[in-house]
Tab-separated table of C-alpha atoms in Angstrom:
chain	number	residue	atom	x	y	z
A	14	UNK	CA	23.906	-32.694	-14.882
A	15	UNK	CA	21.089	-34.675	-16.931
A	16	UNK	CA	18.123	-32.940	-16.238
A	17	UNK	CA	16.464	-30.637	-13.598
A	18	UNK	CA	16.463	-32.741	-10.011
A	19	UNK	CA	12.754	-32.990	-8.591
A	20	UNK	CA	13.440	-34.062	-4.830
A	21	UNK	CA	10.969	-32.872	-2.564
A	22	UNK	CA	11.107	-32.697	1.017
A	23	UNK	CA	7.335	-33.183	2.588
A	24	UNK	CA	5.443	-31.111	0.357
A	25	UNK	CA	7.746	-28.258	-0.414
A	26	UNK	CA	10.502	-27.256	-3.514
A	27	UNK	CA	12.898	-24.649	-3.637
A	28	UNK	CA	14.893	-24.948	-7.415
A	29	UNK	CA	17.118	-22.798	-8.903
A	30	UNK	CA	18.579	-22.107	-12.543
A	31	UNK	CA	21.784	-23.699	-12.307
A	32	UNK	CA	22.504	-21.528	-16.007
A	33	UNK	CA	22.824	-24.811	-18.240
A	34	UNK	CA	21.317	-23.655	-20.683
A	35	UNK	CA	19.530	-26.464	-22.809
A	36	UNK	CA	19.926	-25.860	-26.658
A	37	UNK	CA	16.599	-25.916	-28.791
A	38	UNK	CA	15.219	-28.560	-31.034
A	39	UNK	CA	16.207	-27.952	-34.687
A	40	UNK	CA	14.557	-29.630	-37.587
A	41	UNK	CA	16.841	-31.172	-40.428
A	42	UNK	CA	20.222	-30.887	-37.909
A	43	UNK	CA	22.779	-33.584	-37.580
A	44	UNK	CA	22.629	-32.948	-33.757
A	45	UNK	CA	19.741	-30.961	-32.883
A	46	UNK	CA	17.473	-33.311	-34.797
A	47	UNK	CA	17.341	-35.543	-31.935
A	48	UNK	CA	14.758	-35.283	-29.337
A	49	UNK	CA	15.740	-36.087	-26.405
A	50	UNK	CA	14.920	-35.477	-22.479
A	51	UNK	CA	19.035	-34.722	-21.369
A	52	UNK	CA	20.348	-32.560	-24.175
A	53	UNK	CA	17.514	-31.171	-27.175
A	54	UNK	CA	14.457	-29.648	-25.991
A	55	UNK	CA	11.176	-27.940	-27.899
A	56	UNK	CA	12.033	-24.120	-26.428
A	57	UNK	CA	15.376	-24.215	-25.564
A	58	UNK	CA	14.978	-23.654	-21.701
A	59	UNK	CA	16.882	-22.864	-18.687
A	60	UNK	CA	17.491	-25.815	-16.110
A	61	UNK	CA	16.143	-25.848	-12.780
A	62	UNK	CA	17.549	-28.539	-10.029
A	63	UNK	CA	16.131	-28.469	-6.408
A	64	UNK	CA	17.707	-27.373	-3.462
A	65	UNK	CA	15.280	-28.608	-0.831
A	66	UNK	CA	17.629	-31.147	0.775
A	67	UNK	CA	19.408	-29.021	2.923
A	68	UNK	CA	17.703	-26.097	2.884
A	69	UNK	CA	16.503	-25.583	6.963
A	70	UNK	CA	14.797	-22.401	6.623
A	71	UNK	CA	12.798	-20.421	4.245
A	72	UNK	CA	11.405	-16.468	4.810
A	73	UNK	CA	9.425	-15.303	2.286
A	74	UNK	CA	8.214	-11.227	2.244
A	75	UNK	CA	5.749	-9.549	-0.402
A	76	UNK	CA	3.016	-6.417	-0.388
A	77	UNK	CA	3.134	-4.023	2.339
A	78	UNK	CA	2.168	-3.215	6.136
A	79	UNK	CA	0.138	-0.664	5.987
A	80	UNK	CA	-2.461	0.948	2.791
A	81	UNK	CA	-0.117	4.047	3.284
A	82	UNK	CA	3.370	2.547	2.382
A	83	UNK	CA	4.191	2.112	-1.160
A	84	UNK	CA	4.963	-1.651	-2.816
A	85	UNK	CA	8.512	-2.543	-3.101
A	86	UNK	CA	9.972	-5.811	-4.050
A	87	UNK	CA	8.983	-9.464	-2.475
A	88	UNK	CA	11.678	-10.604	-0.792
A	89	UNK	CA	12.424	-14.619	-0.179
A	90	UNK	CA	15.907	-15.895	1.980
A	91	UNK	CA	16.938	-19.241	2.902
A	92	UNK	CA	19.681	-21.184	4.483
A	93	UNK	CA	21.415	-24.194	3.598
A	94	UNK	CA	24.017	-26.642	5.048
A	95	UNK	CA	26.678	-27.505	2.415
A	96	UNK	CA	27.657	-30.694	3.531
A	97	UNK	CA	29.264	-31.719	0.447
A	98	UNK	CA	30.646	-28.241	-1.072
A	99	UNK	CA	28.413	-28.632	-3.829
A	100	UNK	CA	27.595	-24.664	-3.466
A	101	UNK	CA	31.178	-24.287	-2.330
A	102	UNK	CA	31.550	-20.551	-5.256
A	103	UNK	CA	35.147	-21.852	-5.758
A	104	UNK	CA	34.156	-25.800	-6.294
A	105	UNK	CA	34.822	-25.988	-9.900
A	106	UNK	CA	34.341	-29.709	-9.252
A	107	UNK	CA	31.027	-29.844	-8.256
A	108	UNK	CA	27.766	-31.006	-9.963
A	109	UNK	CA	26.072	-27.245	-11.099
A	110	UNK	CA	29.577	-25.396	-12.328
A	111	UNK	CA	28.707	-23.806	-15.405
A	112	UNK	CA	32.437	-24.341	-17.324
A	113	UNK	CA	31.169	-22.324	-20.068
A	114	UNK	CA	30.696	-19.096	-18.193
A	115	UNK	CA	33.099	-20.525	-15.186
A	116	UNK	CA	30.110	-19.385	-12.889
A	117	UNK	CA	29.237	-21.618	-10.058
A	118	UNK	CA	25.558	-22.840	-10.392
A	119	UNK	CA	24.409	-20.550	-7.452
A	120	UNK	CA	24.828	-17.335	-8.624
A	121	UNK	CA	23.492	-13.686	-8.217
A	122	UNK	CA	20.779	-13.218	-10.771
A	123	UNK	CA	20.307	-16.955	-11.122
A	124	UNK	CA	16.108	-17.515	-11.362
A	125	UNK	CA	14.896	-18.994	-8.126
A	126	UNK	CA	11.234	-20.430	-7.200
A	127	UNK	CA	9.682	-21.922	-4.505
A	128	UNK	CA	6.470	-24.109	-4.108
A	129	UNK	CA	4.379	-25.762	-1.950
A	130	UNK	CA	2.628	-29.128	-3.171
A	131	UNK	CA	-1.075	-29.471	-1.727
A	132	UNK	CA	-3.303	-32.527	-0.918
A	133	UNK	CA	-4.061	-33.081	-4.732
A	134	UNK	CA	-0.348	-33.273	-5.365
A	135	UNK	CA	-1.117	-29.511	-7.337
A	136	UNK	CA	1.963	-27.580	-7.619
A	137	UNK	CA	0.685	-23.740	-6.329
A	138	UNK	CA	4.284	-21.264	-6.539
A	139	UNK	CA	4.746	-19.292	-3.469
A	140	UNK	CA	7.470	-17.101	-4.842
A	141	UNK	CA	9.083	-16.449	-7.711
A	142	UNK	CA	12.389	-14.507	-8.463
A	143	UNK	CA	16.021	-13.847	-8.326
A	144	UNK	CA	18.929	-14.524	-6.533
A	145	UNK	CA	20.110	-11.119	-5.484
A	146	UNK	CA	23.645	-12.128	-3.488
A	147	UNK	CA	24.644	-14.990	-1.010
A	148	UNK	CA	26.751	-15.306	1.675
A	149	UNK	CA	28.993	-18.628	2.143
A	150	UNK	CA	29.665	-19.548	5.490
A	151	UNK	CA	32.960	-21.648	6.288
A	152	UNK	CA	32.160	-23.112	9.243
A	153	UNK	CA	35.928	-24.409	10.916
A	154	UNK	CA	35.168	-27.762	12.566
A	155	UNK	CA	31.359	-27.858	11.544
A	156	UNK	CA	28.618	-27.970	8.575
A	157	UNK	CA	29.144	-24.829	6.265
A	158	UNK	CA	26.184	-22.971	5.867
A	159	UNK	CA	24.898	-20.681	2.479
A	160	UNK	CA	21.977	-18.044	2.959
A	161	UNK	CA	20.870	-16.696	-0.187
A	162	UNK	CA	19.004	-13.609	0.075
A	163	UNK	CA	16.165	-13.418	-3.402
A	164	UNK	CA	13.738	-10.602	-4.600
A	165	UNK	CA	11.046	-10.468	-7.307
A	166	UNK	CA	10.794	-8.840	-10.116
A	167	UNK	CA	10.110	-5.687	-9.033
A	168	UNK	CA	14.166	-5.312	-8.144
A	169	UNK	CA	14.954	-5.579	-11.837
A	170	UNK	CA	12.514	-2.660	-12.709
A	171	UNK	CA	14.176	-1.100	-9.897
A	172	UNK	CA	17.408	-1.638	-11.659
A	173	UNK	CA	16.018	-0.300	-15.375
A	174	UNK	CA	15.792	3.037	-16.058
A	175	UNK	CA	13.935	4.509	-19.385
A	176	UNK	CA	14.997	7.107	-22.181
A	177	UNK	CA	12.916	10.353	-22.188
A	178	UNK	CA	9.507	9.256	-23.051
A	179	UNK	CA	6.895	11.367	-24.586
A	180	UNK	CA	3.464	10.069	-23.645
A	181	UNK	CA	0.406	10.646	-24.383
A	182	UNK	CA	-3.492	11.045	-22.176
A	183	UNK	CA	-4.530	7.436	-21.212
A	184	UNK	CA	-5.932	5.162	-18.371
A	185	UNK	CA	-3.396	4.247	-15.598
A	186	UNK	CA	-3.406	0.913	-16.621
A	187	UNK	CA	-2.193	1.717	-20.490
A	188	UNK	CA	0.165	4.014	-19.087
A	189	UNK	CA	1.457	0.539	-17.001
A	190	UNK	CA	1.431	-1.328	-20.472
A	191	UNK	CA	3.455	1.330	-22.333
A	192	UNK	CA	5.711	1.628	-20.093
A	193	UNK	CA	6.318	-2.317	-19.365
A	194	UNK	CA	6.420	-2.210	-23.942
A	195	UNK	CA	9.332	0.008	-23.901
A	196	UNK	CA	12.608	-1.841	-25.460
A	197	UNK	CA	14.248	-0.393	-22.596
A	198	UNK	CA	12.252	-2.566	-20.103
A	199	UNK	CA	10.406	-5.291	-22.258
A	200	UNK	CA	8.774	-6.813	-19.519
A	201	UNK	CA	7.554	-10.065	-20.651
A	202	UNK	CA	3.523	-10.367	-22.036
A	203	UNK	CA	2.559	-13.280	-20.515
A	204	UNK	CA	3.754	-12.314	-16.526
A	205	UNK	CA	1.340	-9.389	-16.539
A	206	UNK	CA	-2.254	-9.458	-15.036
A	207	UNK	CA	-3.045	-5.593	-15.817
A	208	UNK	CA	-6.454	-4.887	-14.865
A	209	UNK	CA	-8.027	-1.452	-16.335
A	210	UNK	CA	-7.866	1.632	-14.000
A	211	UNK	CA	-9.921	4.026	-13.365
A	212	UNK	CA	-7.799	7.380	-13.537
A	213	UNK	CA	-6.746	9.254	-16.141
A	214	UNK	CA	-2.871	10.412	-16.438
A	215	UNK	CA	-1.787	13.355	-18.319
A	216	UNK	CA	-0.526	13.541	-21.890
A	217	UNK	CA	1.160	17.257	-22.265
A	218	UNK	CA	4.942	18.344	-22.586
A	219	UNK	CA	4.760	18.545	-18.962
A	220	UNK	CA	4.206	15.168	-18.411
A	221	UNK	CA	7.360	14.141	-20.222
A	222	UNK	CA	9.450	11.318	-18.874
A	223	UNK	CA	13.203	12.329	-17.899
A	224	UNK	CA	15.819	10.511	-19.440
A	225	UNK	CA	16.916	8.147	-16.250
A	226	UNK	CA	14.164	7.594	-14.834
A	227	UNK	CA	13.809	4.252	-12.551
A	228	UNK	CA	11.090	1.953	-13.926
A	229	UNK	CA	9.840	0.927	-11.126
A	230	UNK	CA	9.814	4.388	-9.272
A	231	UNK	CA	7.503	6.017	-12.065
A	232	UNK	CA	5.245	2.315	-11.854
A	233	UNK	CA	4.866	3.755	-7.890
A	234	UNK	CA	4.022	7.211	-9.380
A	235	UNK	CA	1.056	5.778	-11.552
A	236	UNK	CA	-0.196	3.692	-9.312
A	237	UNK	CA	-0.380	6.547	-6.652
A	238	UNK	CA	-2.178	8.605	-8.829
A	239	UNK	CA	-4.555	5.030	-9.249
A	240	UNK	CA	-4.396	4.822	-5.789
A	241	UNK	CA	-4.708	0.667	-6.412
A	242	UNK	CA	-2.033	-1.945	-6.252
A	243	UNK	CA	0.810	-3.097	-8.086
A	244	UNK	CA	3.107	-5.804	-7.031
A	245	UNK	CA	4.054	-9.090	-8.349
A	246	UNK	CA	1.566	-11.786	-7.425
A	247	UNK	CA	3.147	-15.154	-6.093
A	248	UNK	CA	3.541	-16.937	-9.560
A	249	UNK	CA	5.411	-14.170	-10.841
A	250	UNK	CA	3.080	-12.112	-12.560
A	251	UNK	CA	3.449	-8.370	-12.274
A	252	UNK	CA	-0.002	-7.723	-11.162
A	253	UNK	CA	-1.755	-3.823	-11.378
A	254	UNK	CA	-5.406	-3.459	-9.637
A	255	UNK	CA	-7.350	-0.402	-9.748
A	256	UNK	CA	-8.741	2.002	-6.795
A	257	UNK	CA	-9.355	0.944	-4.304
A	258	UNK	CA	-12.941	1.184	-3.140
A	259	UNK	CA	-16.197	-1.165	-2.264
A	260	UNK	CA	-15.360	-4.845	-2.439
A	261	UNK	CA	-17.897	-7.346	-3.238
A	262	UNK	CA	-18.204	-9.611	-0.418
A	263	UNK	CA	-15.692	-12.893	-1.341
A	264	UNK	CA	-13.565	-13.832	1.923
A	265	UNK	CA	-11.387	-16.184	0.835
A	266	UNK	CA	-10.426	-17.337	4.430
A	267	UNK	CA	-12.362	-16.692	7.826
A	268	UNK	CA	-9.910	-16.726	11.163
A	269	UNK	CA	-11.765	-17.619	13.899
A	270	UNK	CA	-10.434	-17.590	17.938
A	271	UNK	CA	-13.973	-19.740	18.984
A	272	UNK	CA	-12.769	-23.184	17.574
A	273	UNK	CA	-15.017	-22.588	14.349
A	274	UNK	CA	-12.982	-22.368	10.883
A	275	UNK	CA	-9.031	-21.494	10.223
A	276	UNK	CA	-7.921	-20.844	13.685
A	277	UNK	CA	-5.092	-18.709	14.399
A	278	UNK	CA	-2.588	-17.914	17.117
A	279	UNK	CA	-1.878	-13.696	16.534
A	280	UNK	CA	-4.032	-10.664	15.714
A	281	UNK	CA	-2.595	-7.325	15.414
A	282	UNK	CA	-5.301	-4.300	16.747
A	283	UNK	CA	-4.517	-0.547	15.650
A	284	UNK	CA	-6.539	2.623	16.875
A	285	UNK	CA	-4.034	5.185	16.198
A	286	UNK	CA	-3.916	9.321	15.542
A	287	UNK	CA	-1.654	9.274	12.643
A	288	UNK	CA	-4.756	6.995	10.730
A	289	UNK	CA	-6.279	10.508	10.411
A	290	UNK	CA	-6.309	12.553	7.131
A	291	UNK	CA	-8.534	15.589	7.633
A	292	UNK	CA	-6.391	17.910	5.014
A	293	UNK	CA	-5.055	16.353	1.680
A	294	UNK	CA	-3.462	18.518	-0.889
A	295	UNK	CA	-2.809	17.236	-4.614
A	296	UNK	CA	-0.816	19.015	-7.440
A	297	UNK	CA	-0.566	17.712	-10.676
A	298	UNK	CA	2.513	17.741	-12.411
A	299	UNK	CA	3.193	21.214	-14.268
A	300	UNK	CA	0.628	22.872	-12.008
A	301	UNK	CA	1.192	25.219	-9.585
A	302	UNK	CA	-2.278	25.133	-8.108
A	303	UNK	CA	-2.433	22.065	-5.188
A	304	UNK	CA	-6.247	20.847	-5.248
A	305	UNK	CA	-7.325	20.645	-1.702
A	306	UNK	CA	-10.174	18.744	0.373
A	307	UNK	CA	-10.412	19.530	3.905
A	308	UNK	CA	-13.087	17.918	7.134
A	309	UNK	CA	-13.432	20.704	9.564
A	310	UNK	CA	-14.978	18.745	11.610
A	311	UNK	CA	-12.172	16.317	11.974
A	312	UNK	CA	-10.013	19.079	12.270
A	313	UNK	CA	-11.874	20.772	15.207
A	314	UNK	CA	-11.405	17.049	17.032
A	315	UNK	CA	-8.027	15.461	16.007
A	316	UNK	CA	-5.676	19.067	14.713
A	317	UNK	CA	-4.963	19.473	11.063
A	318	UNK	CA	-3.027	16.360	9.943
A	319	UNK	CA	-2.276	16.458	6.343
A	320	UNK	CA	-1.701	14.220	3.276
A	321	UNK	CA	0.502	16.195	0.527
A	322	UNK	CA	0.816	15.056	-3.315
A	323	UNK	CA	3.159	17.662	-5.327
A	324	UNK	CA	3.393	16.147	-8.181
A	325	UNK	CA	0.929	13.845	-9.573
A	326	UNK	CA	0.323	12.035	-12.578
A	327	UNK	CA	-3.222	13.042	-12.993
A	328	UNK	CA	-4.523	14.561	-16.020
A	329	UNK	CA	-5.975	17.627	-14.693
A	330	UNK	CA	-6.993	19.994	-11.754
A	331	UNK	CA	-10.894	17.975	-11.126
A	332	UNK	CA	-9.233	14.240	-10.824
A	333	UNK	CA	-6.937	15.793	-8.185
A	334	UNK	CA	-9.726	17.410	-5.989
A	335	UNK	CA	-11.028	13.908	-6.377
A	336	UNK	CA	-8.215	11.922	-5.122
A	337	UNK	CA	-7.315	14.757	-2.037
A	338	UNK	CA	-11.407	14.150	-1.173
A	339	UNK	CA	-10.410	10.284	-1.616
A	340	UNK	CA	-7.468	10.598	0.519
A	341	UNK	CA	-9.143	12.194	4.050
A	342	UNK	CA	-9.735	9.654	6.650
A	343	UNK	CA	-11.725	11.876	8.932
A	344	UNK	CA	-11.974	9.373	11.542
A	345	UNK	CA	-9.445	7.167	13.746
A	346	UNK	CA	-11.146	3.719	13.208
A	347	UNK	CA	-10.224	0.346	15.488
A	348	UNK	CA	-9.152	-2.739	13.092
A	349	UNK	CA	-7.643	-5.963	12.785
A	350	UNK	CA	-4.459	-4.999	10.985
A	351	UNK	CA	-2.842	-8.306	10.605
A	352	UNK	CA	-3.316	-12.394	11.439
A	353	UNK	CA	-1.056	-15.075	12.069
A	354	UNK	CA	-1.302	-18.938	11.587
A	355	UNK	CA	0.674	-21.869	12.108
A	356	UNK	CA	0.195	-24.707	9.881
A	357	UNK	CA	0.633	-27.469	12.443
A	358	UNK	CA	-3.107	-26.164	13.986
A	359	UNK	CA	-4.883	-26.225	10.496
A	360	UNK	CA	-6.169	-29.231	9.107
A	361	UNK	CA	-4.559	-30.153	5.294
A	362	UNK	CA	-7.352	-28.777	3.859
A	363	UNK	CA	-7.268	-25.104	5.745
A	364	UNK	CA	-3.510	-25.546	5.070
A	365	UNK	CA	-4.335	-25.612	1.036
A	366	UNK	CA	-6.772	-22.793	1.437
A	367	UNK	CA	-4.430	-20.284	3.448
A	368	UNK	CA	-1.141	-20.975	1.553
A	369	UNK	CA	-2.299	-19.633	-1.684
A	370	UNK	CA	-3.665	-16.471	0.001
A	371	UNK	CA	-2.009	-13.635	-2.403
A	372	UNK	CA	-2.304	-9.928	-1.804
A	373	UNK	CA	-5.762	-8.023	-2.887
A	374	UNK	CA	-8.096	-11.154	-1.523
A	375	UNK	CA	-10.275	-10.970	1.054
A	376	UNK	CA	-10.473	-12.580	4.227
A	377	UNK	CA	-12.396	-12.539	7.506
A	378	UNK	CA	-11.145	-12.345	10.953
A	379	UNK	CA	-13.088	-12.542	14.328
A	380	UNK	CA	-11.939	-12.105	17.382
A	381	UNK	CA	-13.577	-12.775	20.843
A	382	UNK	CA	-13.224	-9.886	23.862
A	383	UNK	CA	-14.353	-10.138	27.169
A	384	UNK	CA	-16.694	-7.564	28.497
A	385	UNK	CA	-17.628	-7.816	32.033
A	386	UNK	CA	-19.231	-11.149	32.652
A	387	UNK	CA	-20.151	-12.004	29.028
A	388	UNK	CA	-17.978	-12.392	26.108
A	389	UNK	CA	-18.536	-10.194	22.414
A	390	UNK	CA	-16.961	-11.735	19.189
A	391	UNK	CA	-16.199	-9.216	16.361
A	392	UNK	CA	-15.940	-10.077	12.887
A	393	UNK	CA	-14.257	-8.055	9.811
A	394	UNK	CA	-13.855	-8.675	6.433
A	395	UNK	CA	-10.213	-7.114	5.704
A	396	UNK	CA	-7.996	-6.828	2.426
A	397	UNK	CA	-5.007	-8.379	2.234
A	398	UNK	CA	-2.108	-6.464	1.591
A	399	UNK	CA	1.293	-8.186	2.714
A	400	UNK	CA	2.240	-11.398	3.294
A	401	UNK	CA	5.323	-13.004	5.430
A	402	UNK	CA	5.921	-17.289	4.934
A	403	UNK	CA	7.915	-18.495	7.265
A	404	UNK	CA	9.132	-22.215	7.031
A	405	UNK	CA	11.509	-23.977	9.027
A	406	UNK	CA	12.641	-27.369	10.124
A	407	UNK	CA	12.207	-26.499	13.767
A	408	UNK	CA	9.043	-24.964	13.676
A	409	UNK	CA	7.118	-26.012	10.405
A	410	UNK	CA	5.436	-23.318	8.524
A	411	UNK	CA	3.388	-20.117	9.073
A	412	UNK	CA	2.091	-17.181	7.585
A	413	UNK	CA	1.293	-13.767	8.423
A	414	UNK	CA	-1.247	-11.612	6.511
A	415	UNK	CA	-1.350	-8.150	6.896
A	416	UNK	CA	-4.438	-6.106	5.882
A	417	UNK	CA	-6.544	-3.066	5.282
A	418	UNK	CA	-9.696	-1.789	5.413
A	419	UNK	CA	-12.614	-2.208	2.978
A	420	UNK	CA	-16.204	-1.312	2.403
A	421	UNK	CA	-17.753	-5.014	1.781
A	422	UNK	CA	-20.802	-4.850	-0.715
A	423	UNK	CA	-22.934	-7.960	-1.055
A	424	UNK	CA	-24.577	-9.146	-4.978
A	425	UNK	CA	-28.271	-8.386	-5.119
A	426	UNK	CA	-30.394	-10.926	-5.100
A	427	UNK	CA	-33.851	-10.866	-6.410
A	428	UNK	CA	-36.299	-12.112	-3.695
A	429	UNK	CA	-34.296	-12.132	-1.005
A	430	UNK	CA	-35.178	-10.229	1.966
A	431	UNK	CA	-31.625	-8.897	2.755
A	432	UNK	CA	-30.175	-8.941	-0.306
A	433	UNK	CA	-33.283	-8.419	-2.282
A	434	UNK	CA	-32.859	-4.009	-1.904
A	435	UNK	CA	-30.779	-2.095	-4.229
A	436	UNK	CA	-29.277	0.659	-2.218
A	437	UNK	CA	-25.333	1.192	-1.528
A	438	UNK	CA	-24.824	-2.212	0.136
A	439	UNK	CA	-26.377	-4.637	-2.347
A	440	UNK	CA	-24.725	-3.869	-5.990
A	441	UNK	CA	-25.197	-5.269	-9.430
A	442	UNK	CA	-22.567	-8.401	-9.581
């Protein structure tokens, strides 16, 4: 093959790294002295072709449900027909066999990317990953079929595990760093978008990291001492954000039921018990002291219902009591916990604004409920926290967001007679 395909069906592209590897420019070579667009490139790079035509379906999973559950790796799957046997694993004819490895060109841990093209003809990445295993269909009589299942990479720190590391007292966000600079993982510079925490993990013997552990499992054990986010972002950066707490107003999409801005079709509604903390215990690791909070009043009202950290990354006994006060929930509270939107309602330009929607970002959704003989519309401003594409031939595209709570703060503004007073809901931008 001559160069990475670019076909793309509507505004969409799904390529993968067929594994030709193109060899690098050399100065004062014979061969590789030649620039050229087929065989000699600057960087030496891998070679992507698309895989659009085809493709009828494509689900795309990142983030997480609920604030509680812990982030895992994005997950994108999609099917193809093979009309021609092209992805046929045991074509050694067709177009994307590597001969040199005698792999065929769709093949686990092949890199895999998909993209949406908006209005402006600007290329914005929905996902960005691995293919993780596929399954070839021989249909007798009919059109085979390939679904290849993909995750991010948060599966290959899942798959790395570190030598005993001795670390030192530092922010949870150089503790991220260090651990992402280990030769063990060398996680690449330019896909991280670290910003600095606000916790402080411990330094001491006791803090010592085994020999074996998973990368990505002691990444989930700083961040829940952070209590923040970490997750790859949509362009494949591995993104870490710090605790979560006020939010300066900034929706980046309103969902409205009235006719009035992005409209949607679904809204999920939660007023459950088990959103109640009232007791949270947190130990830090080496201690055998658990720091505890507790809301007797909560408790008098809803039972105890506890939240339990035993062994936490913390630095000492203080930043524990502070995260088991941070954890109680004392109250049950009613919420919009998720959205959904079909693209075929939204107008191009709504459809540019909602695709690029990535986990952390805040958006608004309103909702309007009958009450007696009059009608109420409620509006909240909610983080985002997962996020399900799904795109199909049959039924276009959608997207689900899935959110949490926040405490929205607005900029202070001098003269204004709202947001002209300096108290806890007008902040310093």
């Amino acid at each position: 093959m001559a160069g990475a395909s670019v076909v793309q069906s509507g505004n969409y592209e799904l390529e993968i790294d067929t594994g030709f590897l193109q060899d690098a420019f050399t100065l004062d070579s014979a061969t590789m002295g030649v620039l050229n667009n087929t065989e000699f490139v600057l960087d030496g790079t891998t070679n992507f072709a698309s895989v659009m035509d085809g493709c009828n379906n494509v689900k795309i999973k990142r983030g997480r449900q609920d604030i509680g559950d812990q982030f895992s790796a994005g997950t994108m799957s999609f099917v193809m027909l093979d009309t021609t046997g092209v992805f046929n694993p045991f074509n050694e004819e067709s177009q994307y066999w590597d001969a040199t490895t005698e792999q065929p060109g769709l093949a686990p841990m092949r890199k895999v990317r998909f993209a949406r093209y908006d209005t402006n003809n600007v290329k914005e990445y929905l996902f960005k990953g691995f293919i993780v295993n596929f399954d070839y269909n021989f249909a007798l009589g009919g059109l085979d079929t390939v679904t290849v299942y993909c995750a991010d990479d948060f599966y290959l720190l899942s798959q790395t595990f570190m030598a005993e590391f001795n670390v030192s007292e530092q922010l949870t966000s150089a503790r991220v760093s260090a651990v992402l600079d280990l030769p063990e993982v060398a996680f690449p510079i330019g896909q991280r978008d670290i910003i600095t925490g606000t916790q402080t993990l411990g330094g001491s013997a006791a803090f010592t990291v085994d020999n074996g552990t998973s990368v990505q499992a002691y990444l989930a054990a700083i961040n829940q001492a952070e209590q923040g986010r970490l997750f790859i972002s949509r362009d494949g950066d591995l993104t870490f954000q710090p605790r979560l707490g006020n939010t300066l107003s900034s929706s980046v999409a309103d969902f409205h039921d009235d006719g009035t801005n992005v409209p949607y079709s679904g809204v999920g509604i939660s007023f459950q018990a088990d959103q109640v903390c009232n007791r949270a215990s947190v130990t830090i690791r080496g201690s055998t002291s658990p720091q505890v909070a507790n809301d007797a009043a909560s408790q008098s009202l809803y039972f105890i219902q506890t939240q339990s950290i035993t062994d936490s990354l913390l630095h000492n006994d203080a930043a524990a009591l502070t995260l088991a006060g941070y954890l109680l929930e004392p109250e049950p509270i009613a919420r919009y916990t998720s959205v959904e939107t079909a693209f075929a309602s939204l107008t191009n330009a709504q459809r540019d604004q909602v695709a690029i929607i990535d986990i952390g970002q805040t958006i608004t959704i309103e909702h309007t409920f009958t009450t007696g003989a009059t009608t109420t519309e409620l509006a909240q401003e909610l983080a985002v926290e997962g996020i399900e594409h799904t795109i199909s031939v049959s039924n276009g595209h959608s997207i689900a967001l899935f959110t949490s709570p926040t405490v929205i703060v607005y900029e202070f503004i001098l003269d204004n007679a709202v947001y002209g007073i300096l108290d806890a809901g007008n902040v310093l931008g």
